[in-house]
Amino acid sequence: MSEAAARLRGVGRLYLPDGESGGAAAAFSAGPEGIAFDDGRAGMVSWPELRARASDYGIGALTLEWERARGPVALVVNDRATLAALSPWLPPVTTATADDPGTQRLSKVLIVLLVGVPLLALLLLVTQAGRIVDWVVDRIPVATEIKLGREAAIQQKTTLQLVEDHPALPVIRELGARITKGSRYPFEFHIARDPAINAFAMPGGFVVLNTGLLEQADVAEEVAGVLAHEVQHVERRHGLRGLVHAAGLSMALRLALGDAGGSIAGAWARDLARLGFSRDQERDADRAGVAALLAAGIDPRGMATFFRKLATGSGSVPALLSSHPASEERFRAVEAMVPSGMHFAPLDAQWAEIRGGG
């Protein structure tokens, strides 16, 4: 048999250093001495020069690689009959190893994906936590907030001694109705028998004043100032933002997607005692509270008067100031928001007689 007749004909895909990234079809002939390409683009390559490995380009395909001055050259053959005919001459077939440049690149990519991406996500959570919380809160429907707030209030009531026959309760509810007129929240106002000087409002509109706070208020305007401030924490969704932040990303997303239940309400009730507000949120509640009091025709200066009195009083810091830090700068800012020369009708003159009742 002549040498020409003994040579094997085949077709593969040829990858050259300066060729197309996707390779190009190439016809070749093979014999005992090596492989020669019909168009001469890759010249002649002997079998000792070749490396053979299982190809990434298809099941059963084989990649033949060798070096030239211009860079690495590869021929991918996926015809099984051709590969069977070439087998007597082929070098040992290997799989990709850690020393293989392609494998090293893949390993680096995997390291980035498995380590870098989670670290980047953690960095974003830390540096963009405020924006993430705002994004989630903006997507929580008010109806969902009210529903969860009511469920949390039910759980909170089990820890409170509410006084439904306190003589100050009608006054507080009347003031609350004036301050919240036109609100999107169905506010509830309650008095709890507790000597701690404190008040709080839960997302959704559940507001509680302690008897200890009422006894410290000399006039109804001071109570109205506290109410207006607490109401605006609800209206401005400050508490909701704090609770979403405390709940963590997974629970926050459940809230944003509307998948909420009693477990979240329970977490709200538990976190309420630890919930604090930032200085910006306190100033925001002051400004919005003053605006609400002015719209209701109530003297807003009672807010500053009451907080200043608590801040300068003797003894330990009242619980109200622990969650609502007070400062002289805040007091003056509240008083400065009241238009000069503006007069207000006094509130219930009987406050002194009813504040400590019940």
Short mmCIF file of C-alpha atoms in Angstrom, two decimals:
data_model
loop_
_atom_site.label_atom_id
_atom_site.label_comp_id
_atom_site.label_asym_id
_atom_site.label_seq_id
_atom_site.Cartn_x
_atom_site.Cartn_y
_atom_site.Cartn_z
CA MET A 1 0.00 0.00 0.00
CA SER A 2 1.38 3.42 -0.94
CA GLU A 3 2.13 6.05 1.73
CA ALA A 4 -0.69 8.24 0.36
CA ALA A 5 -3.15 5.40 0.63
CA ALA A 6 -2.03 4.65 4.18
CA ARG A 7 -2.77 8.16 5.43
CA LEU A 8 -6.03 8.84 7.24
CA ARG A 9 -8.29 11.70 6.17
CA GLY A 10 -10.22 13.69 8.77
CA VAL A 11 -11.86 17.01 9.63
CA GLY A 12 -11.60 18.93 12.88
CA ARG A 13 -11.74 22.43 14.27
CA LEU A 14 -8.43 24.27 14.32
CA TYR A 15 -7.58 27.00 16.86
CA LEU A 16 -4.60 29.20 15.93
CA PRO A 17 -2.97 31.94 18.08
CA ASP A 18 -3.94 34.60 15.56
CA GLY A 19 -7.09 32.91 14.29
CA GLU A 20 -10.76 33.31 15.08
CA SER A 21 -11.73 32.83 18.71
CA GLY A 22 -14.24 30.16 17.72
CA GLY A 23 -11.74 28.29 15.56
CA ALA A 24 -12.18 27.25 11.93
CA ALA A 25 -12.95 23.98 10.17
CA ALA A 26 -9.79 22.29 8.94
CA ALA A 27 -9.20 19.16 6.79
CA PHE A 28 -6.16 17.12 7.65
CA SER A 29 -4.40 13.87 6.88
CA ALA A 30 -2.62 11.68 9.44
CA GLY A 31 -0.03 8.99 9.26
CA PRO A 32 2.71 7.39 11.34
CA GLU A 33 4.81 10.53 11.19
CA GLY A 34 2.09 12.96 12.35
CA ILE A 35 -0.66 15.28 11.10
CA ALA A 36 -0.57 17.57 8.06
CA PHE A 37 -3.20 20.19 7.22
CA ASP A 38 -4.47 20.56 3.67
CA ASP A 39 -4.27 24.35 3.55
CA GLY A 40 -0.89 24.53 5.26
CA ARG A 41 -2.08 26.96 7.97
CA ALA A 42 -0.66 24.86 10.79
CA GLY A 43 1.98 23.06 8.81
CA MET A 44 3.04 19.58 9.86
CA VAL A 45 3.05 18.36 13.47
CA SER A 46 4.67 15.09 14.64
CA TRP A 47 3.06 12.86 17.24
CA PRO A 48 5.79 13.46 19.88
CA GLU A 49 4.97 17.18 19.77
CA LEU A 50 1.30 16.57 20.60
CA ARG A 51 -0.58 16.50 23.88
CA ALA A 52 -3.99 14.83 23.86
CA ARG A 53 -6.73 15.52 26.40
CA ALA A 54 -10.44 15.03 26.75
CA SER A 55 -12.04 18.03 25.14
CA ASP A 56 -14.32 20.63 26.74
CA TYR A 57 -16.18 20.92 23.42
CA GLY A 58 -18.34 17.82 23.56
CA ILE A 59 -18.72 14.30 24.94
CA GLY A 60 -16.20 11.97 23.30
CA ALA A 61 -14.31 14.81 21.63
CA LEU A 62 -10.53 15.04 21.82
CA THR A 63 -8.29 18.09 21.84
CA LEU A 64 -4.79 17.82 20.37
CA GLU A 65 -2.48 20.63 21.45
CA TRP A 66 1.07 21.67 20.46
CA GLU A 67 3.28 24.73 20.56
CA ARG A 68 4.43 26.96 17.74
CA ALA A 69 6.49 30.16 17.75
CA ARG A 70 3.36 32.27 17.52
CA GLY A 71 1.72 30.46 20.49
CA PRO A 72 -0.30 27.34 21.29
CA VAL A 73 -2.28 25.54 18.56
CA ALA A 74 -5.18 23.14 19.14
CA LEU A 75 -7.16 20.75 16.97
CA VAL A 76 -10.53 19.46 18.24
CA VAL A 77 -11.73 16.18 16.71
CA ASN A 78 -15.15 14.83 17.64
CA ASP A 79 -15.70 12.19 14.95
CA ARG A 80 -15.47 8.87 16.78
CA ALA A 81 -14.47 6.85 13.67
CA THR A 82 -11.60 9.24 13.00
CA LEU A 83 -10.50 9.10 16.64
CA ALA A 84 -10.56 5.30 16.57
CA ALA A 85 -8.38 5.28 13.46
CA LEU A 86 -5.94 7.75 15.07
CA SER A 87 -5.68 5.80 18.32
CA PRO A 88 -2.55 3.76 17.38
CA TRP A 89 -0.55 6.98 17.02
CA LEU A 90 -2.11 9.21 19.72
CA PRO A 91 -0.16 10.08 22.87
CA PRO A 92 -1.78 9.16 26.21
CA VAL A 93 -5.04 11.05 26.72
CA THR A 94 -5.20 13.17 29.90
CA THR A 95 -7.89 15.20 31.62
CA ALA A 96 -7.43 18.80 32.72
CA THR A 97 -5.26 19.12 35.84
CA ALA A 98 -4.47 21.84 38.34
CA ASP A 99 -1.37 22.65 36.27
CA ASP A 100 -3.46 23.27 33.18
CA PRO A 101 -3.80 27.03 32.52
CA GLY A 102 -7.48 26.61 31.70
CA THR A 103 -8.08 24.76 34.94
CA GLN A 104 -6.19 27.41 36.90
CA ARG A 105 -8.36 30.10 35.37
CA LEU A 106 -11.49 28.11 36.20
CA SER A 107 -10.28 27.62 39.77
CA LYS A 108 -9.74 31.35 40.16
CA VAL A 109 -13.22 32.05 38.83
CA LEU A 110 -14.71 29.54 41.27
CA ILE A 111 -12.80 31.11 44.17
CA VAL A 112 -14.17 34.53 43.23
CA LEU A 113 -17.70 33.16 43.00
CA LEU A 114 -17.55 31.16 46.23
CA VAL A 115 -15.62 33.66 48.36
CA GLY A 116 -15.65 37.04 46.67
CA VAL A 117 -19.36 37.28 45.91
CA PRO A 118 -20.51 36.53 49.49
CA LEU A 119 -17.94 39.00 50.83
CA LEU A 120 -19.17 41.63 48.39
CA ALA A 121 -22.76 40.95 49.43
CA LEU A 122 -21.77 41.30 53.10
CA LEU A 123 -19.96 44.56 52.36
CA LEU A 124 -23.03 45.91 50.58
CA LEU A 125 -25.24 44.91 53.51
CA VAL A 126 -22.97 46.73 55.94
CA THR A 127 -22.37 49.87 53.90
CA GLN A 128 -25.82 50.14 52.32
CA ALA A 129 -27.94 48.86 55.21
CA GLY A 130 -29.91 52.10 55.45
CA ARG A 131 -30.77 52.11 51.76
CA ILE A 132 -31.69 48.43 51.83
CA VAL A 133 -34.02 49.00 54.80
CA ASP A 134 -35.59 52.02 53.08
CA TRP A 135 -36.07 49.96 49.90
CA VAL A 136 -37.81 47.20 51.86
CA VAL A 137 -39.96 49.56 53.95
CA ASP A 138 -41.09 51.47 50.85
CA ARG A 139 -42.42 48.17 49.49
CA ILE A 140 -44.31 47.08 52.60
CA PRO A 141 -47.98 47.98 52.08
CA VAL A 142 -49.57 50.05 54.84
CA ALA A 143 -52.25 47.36 55.12
CA THR A 144 -49.54 44.78 55.90
CA GLU A 145 -47.97 47.11 58.46
CA ILE A 146 -51.34 47.66 60.16
CA LYS A 147 -52.11 43.93 60.21
CA LEU A 148 -48.79 43.05 61.77
CA GLY A 149 -48.99 46.00 64.13
CA ARG A 150 -52.34 44.79 65.44
CA GLU A 151 -51.01 41.26 65.94
CA ALA A 152 -47.96 42.63 67.75
CA ALA A 153 -50.21 44.87 69.87
CA ILE A 154 -52.26 41.85 70.94
CA GLN A 155 -49.08 40.18 72.17
CA GLN A 156 -47.86 43.40 73.78
CA LYS A 157 -51.13 43.81 75.71
CA THR A 158 -50.40 40.61 77.61
CA THR A 159 -47.42 42.38 79.23
CA LEU A 160 -49.29 45.60 80.01
CA GLN A 161 -51.80 46.55 82.69
CA LEU A 162 -54.10 48.72 80.60
CA VAL A 163 -56.45 51.05 82.50
CA GLU A 164 -59.66 51.48 80.55
CA ASP A 165 -61.44 53.57 83.21
CA HIS A 166 -58.69 56.14 83.81
CA PRO A 167 -60.25 59.64 83.88
CA ALA A 168 -57.46 60.96 81.61
CA LEU A 169 -58.21 58.43 78.86
CA PRO A 170 -61.04 60.44 77.20
CA VAL A 171 -58.77 63.50 77.09
CA ILE A 172 -55.91 61.54 75.58
CA ARG A 173 -58.13 59.94 72.95
CA GLU A 174 -59.66 63.31 72.05
CA LEU A 175 -56.19 64.86 71.70
CA GLY A 176 -55.03 61.86 69.67
CA ALA A 177 -57.99 62.16 67.31
CA ARG A 178 -57.23 65.85 66.73
CA ILE A 179 -53.55 65.24 66.09
CA THR A 180 -54.11 62.26 63.73
CA LYS A 181 -57.06 63.64 61.75
CA GLY A 182 -56.87 62.37 58.17
CA SER A 183 -54.18 59.77 58.94
CA ARG A 184 -53.86 56.56 56.94
CA TYR A 185 -53.41 54.64 60.22
CA PRO A 186 -56.26 53.57 62.59
CA PHE A 187 -54.65 54.88 65.79
CA GLU A 188 -55.51 53.45 69.21
CA PHE A 189 -54.60 55.33 72.39
CA HIS A 190 -54.21 53.56 75.73
CA ILE A 191 -53.01 54.16 79.29
CA ALA A 192 -50.92 51.54 81.09
CA ARG A 193 -50.57 51.40 84.86
CA ASP A 194 -46.80 51.72 85.17
CA PRO A 195 -44.77 54.18 87.30
CA ALA A 196 -42.05 54.41 84.61
CA ILE A 197 -42.08 57.76 82.83
CA ASN A 198 -42.54 56.35 79.36
CA ALA A 199 -44.67 56.21 76.22
CA PHE A 200 -44.38 54.26 72.99
CA ALA A 201 -46.09 53.80 69.64
CA MET A 202 -46.01 50.59 67.62
CA PRO A 203 -46.06 50.45 63.81
CA GLY A 204 -49.66 50.54 62.69
CA GLY A 205 -50.79 53.06 65.32
CA PHE A 206 -50.95 51.38 68.78
CA VAL A 207 -49.96 54.17 71.24
CA VAL A 208 -49.50 53.72 75.00
CA LEU A 209 -48.80 56.30 77.72
CA ASN A 210 -47.80 55.17 81.21
CA THR A 211 -49.47 56.56 84.32
CA GLY A 212 -46.00 57.59 85.50
CA LEU A 213 -45.71 59.92 82.51
CA LEU A 214 -49.17 61.42 83.02
CA GLU A 215 -48.32 62.29 86.62
CA GLN A 216 -45.30 64.29 85.43
CA ALA A 217 -47.29 66.38 82.95
CA ASP A 218 -48.48 69.65 84.51
CA VAL A 219 -50.72 70.66 81.59
CA ALA A 220 -52.52 68.79 78.83
CA GLU A 221 -50.34 70.53 76.21
CA GLU A 222 -47.35 68.55 77.50
CA VAL A 223 -49.22 65.28 76.98
CA ALA A 224 -50.29 66.46 73.53
CA GLY A 225 -46.63 67.14 72.70
CA VAL A 226 -45.65 63.59 73.68
CA LEU A 227 -48.58 62.17 71.71
CA ALA A 228 -47.70 64.19 68.60
CA HIS A 229 -44.08 63.08 68.76
CA GLU A 230 -45.01 59.38 69.16
CA VAL A 231 -47.64 59.58 66.43
CA GLN A 232 -45.09 60.93 63.97
CA HIS A 233 -42.77 58.01 64.63
CA VAL A 234 -45.64 55.93 63.23
CA GLU A 235 -46.53 58.28 60.40
CA ARG A 236 -42.89 58.55 59.31
CA ARG A 237 -42.47 54.75 59.70
CA HIS A 238 -39.44 55.15 61.99
CA GLY A 239 -40.38 52.18 64.13
CA LEU A 240 -41.03 50.03 61.08
CA ARG A 241 -37.56 50.86 59.74
CA GLY A 242 -35.98 49.93 63.06
CA LEU A 243 -37.87 46.66 63.28
CA VAL A 244 -37.09 45.70 59.68
CA HIS A 245 -33.41 46.36 60.38
CA ALA A 246 -33.56 44.27 63.55
CA ALA A 247 -35.49 41.48 61.83
CA GLY A 248 -32.72 40.77 59.34
CA LEU A 249 -32.66 40.54 55.57
CA SER A 250 -34.64 37.31 55.13
CA MET A 251 -37.55 38.46 57.29
CA ALA A 252 -37.40 41.92 55.74
CA LEU A 253 -37.80 40.42 52.27
CA ARG A 254 -40.73 38.34 53.51
CA LEU A 255 -42.37 41.57 54.61
CA ALA A 256 -41.66 43.28 51.30
CA LEU A 257 -43.09 40.31 49.39
CA GLY A 258 -46.20 40.14 51.58
CA ASP A 259 -45.29 36.79 53.17
CA ALA A 260 -45.86 37.77 56.79
CA GLY A 261 -47.31 36.04 59.80
CA GLY A 262 -47.54 35.84 63.56
CA SER A 263 -43.84 35.04 64.00
CA ILE A 264 -42.91 38.46 62.64
CA ALA A 265 -45.48 40.16 64.85
CA GLY A 266 -44.00 38.33 67.82
CA ALA A 267 -40.53 39.56 66.90
CA TRP A 268 -41.88 43.10 66.71
CA ALA A 269 -43.36 42.83 70.19
CA ARG A 270 -40.07 41.46 71.59
CA ASP A 271 -37.90 44.06 69.85
CA LEU A 272 -40.09 46.98 70.90
CA ALA A 273 -38.40 47.41 74.28
CA ARG A 274 -34.97 47.61 72.62
CA LEU A 275 -36.04 49.90 69.82
CA GLY A 276 -34.35 53.30 69.70
CA PHE A 277 -34.39 56.15 67.21
CA SER A 278 -31.58 57.98 65.51
CA ARG A 279 -31.03 61.70 66.06
CA ASP A 280 -32.31 62.39 62.55
CA GLN A 281 -35.49 60.40 63.27
CA GLU A 282 -35.99 62.27 66.55
CA ARG A 283 -35.66 65.64 64.82
CA ASP A 284 -37.97 64.43 62.05
CA ALA A 285 -40.62 63.39 64.60
CA ASP A 286 -40.22 66.78 66.32
CA ARG A 287 -40.74 68.74 63.10
CA ALA A 288 -43.68 66.66 61.91
CA GLY A 289 -45.17 66.63 65.43
CA VAL A 290 -45.05 70.42 65.66
CA ALA A 291 -46.75 70.68 62.26
CA ALA A 292 -49.51 68.29 63.41
CA LEU A 293 -50.04 70.25 66.63
CA LEU A 294 -50.23 73.55 64.74
CA ALA A 295 -52.78 72.05 62.34
CA ALA A 296 -54.82 70.88 65.34
CA GLY A 297 -54.64 74.31 67.00
CA ILE A 298 -52.60 73.01 69.98
CA ASP A 299 -49.61 74.86 71.42
CA PRO A 300 -46.51 72.83 70.34
CA ARG A 301 -44.31 74.38 73.01
CA GLY A 302 -45.68 71.81 75.47
CA MET A 303 -43.49 69.23 73.70
CA ALA A 304 -40.27 71.13 74.44
CA THR A 305 -41.42 72.04 77.94
CA PHE A 306 -42.06 68.43 78.92
CA PHE A 307 -38.87 66.95 77.48
CA ARG A 308 -36.79 69.79 79.01
CA LYS A 309 -38.41 69.17 82.39
CA LEU A 310 -37.57 65.47 82.25
CA ALA A 311 -33.99 66.15 81.11
CA THR A 312 -33.28 68.59 83.95
CA GLY A 313 -35.10 66.65 86.66
CA SER A 314 -33.35 64.94 89.55
CA GLY A 315 -32.77 61.21 89.86
CA SER A 316 -32.17 58.62 87.16
CA VAL A 317 -32.85 59.24 83.48
CA PRO A 318 -36.55 58.57 82.70
CA ALA A 319 -37.28 55.63 80.41
CA LEU A 320 -38.76 58.04 77.86
CA LEU A 321 -35.42 59.79 77.44
CA SER A 322 -33.59 56.47 77.09
CA SER A 323 -35.46 55.76 73.85
CA HIS A 324 -35.95 59.43 72.90
CA PRO A 325 -32.66 61.25 73.69
CA ALA A 326 -33.29 64.90 74.50
CA SER A 327 -31.05 67.94 74.06
CA GLU A 328 -31.35 71.69 74.52
CA GLU A 329 -30.75 72.09 70.78
CA ARG A 330 -33.89 70.04 70.12
CA PHE A 331 -35.93 72.07 72.61
CA ARG A 332 -34.94 75.36 71.03
CA ALA A 333 -35.61 73.98 67.53
CA VAL A 334 -39.17 73.00 68.55
CA GLU A 335 -39.84 76.44 70.08
CA ALA A 336 -38.42 78.16 66.99
CA MET A 337 -40.95 76.38 64.77
CA VAL A 338 -43.86 78.11 66.50
CA PRO A 339 -44.77 81.30 64.60
CA SER A 340 -44.18 84.40 66.74
CA GLY A 341 -47.31 86.06 68.04
CA MET A 342 -49.45 82.96 67.49
CA HIS A 343 -51.97 82.30 70.25
CA PHE A 344 -53.64 79.01 71.21
CA ALA A 345 -56.76 78.23 73.18
CA PRO A 346 -55.77 76.39 76.36
CA LEU A 347 -56.62 72.71 76.61
CA ASP A 348 -58.57 70.96 79.38
CA ALA A 349 -58.25 73.12 82.50
CA GLN A 350 -59.12 70.10 84.68
CA TRP A 351 -55.94 68.22 83.78
CA ALA A 352 -54.42 68.67 87.23
CA GLU A 353 -57.38 66.86 88.80
CA ILE A 354 -57.54 63.93 86.36
CA ARG A 355 -53.89 63.18 85.52
CA GLY A 356 -53.27 60.95 88.54
CA GLY A 357 -56.68 59.30 88.73
CA GLY A 358 -57.60 55.73 87.96
#
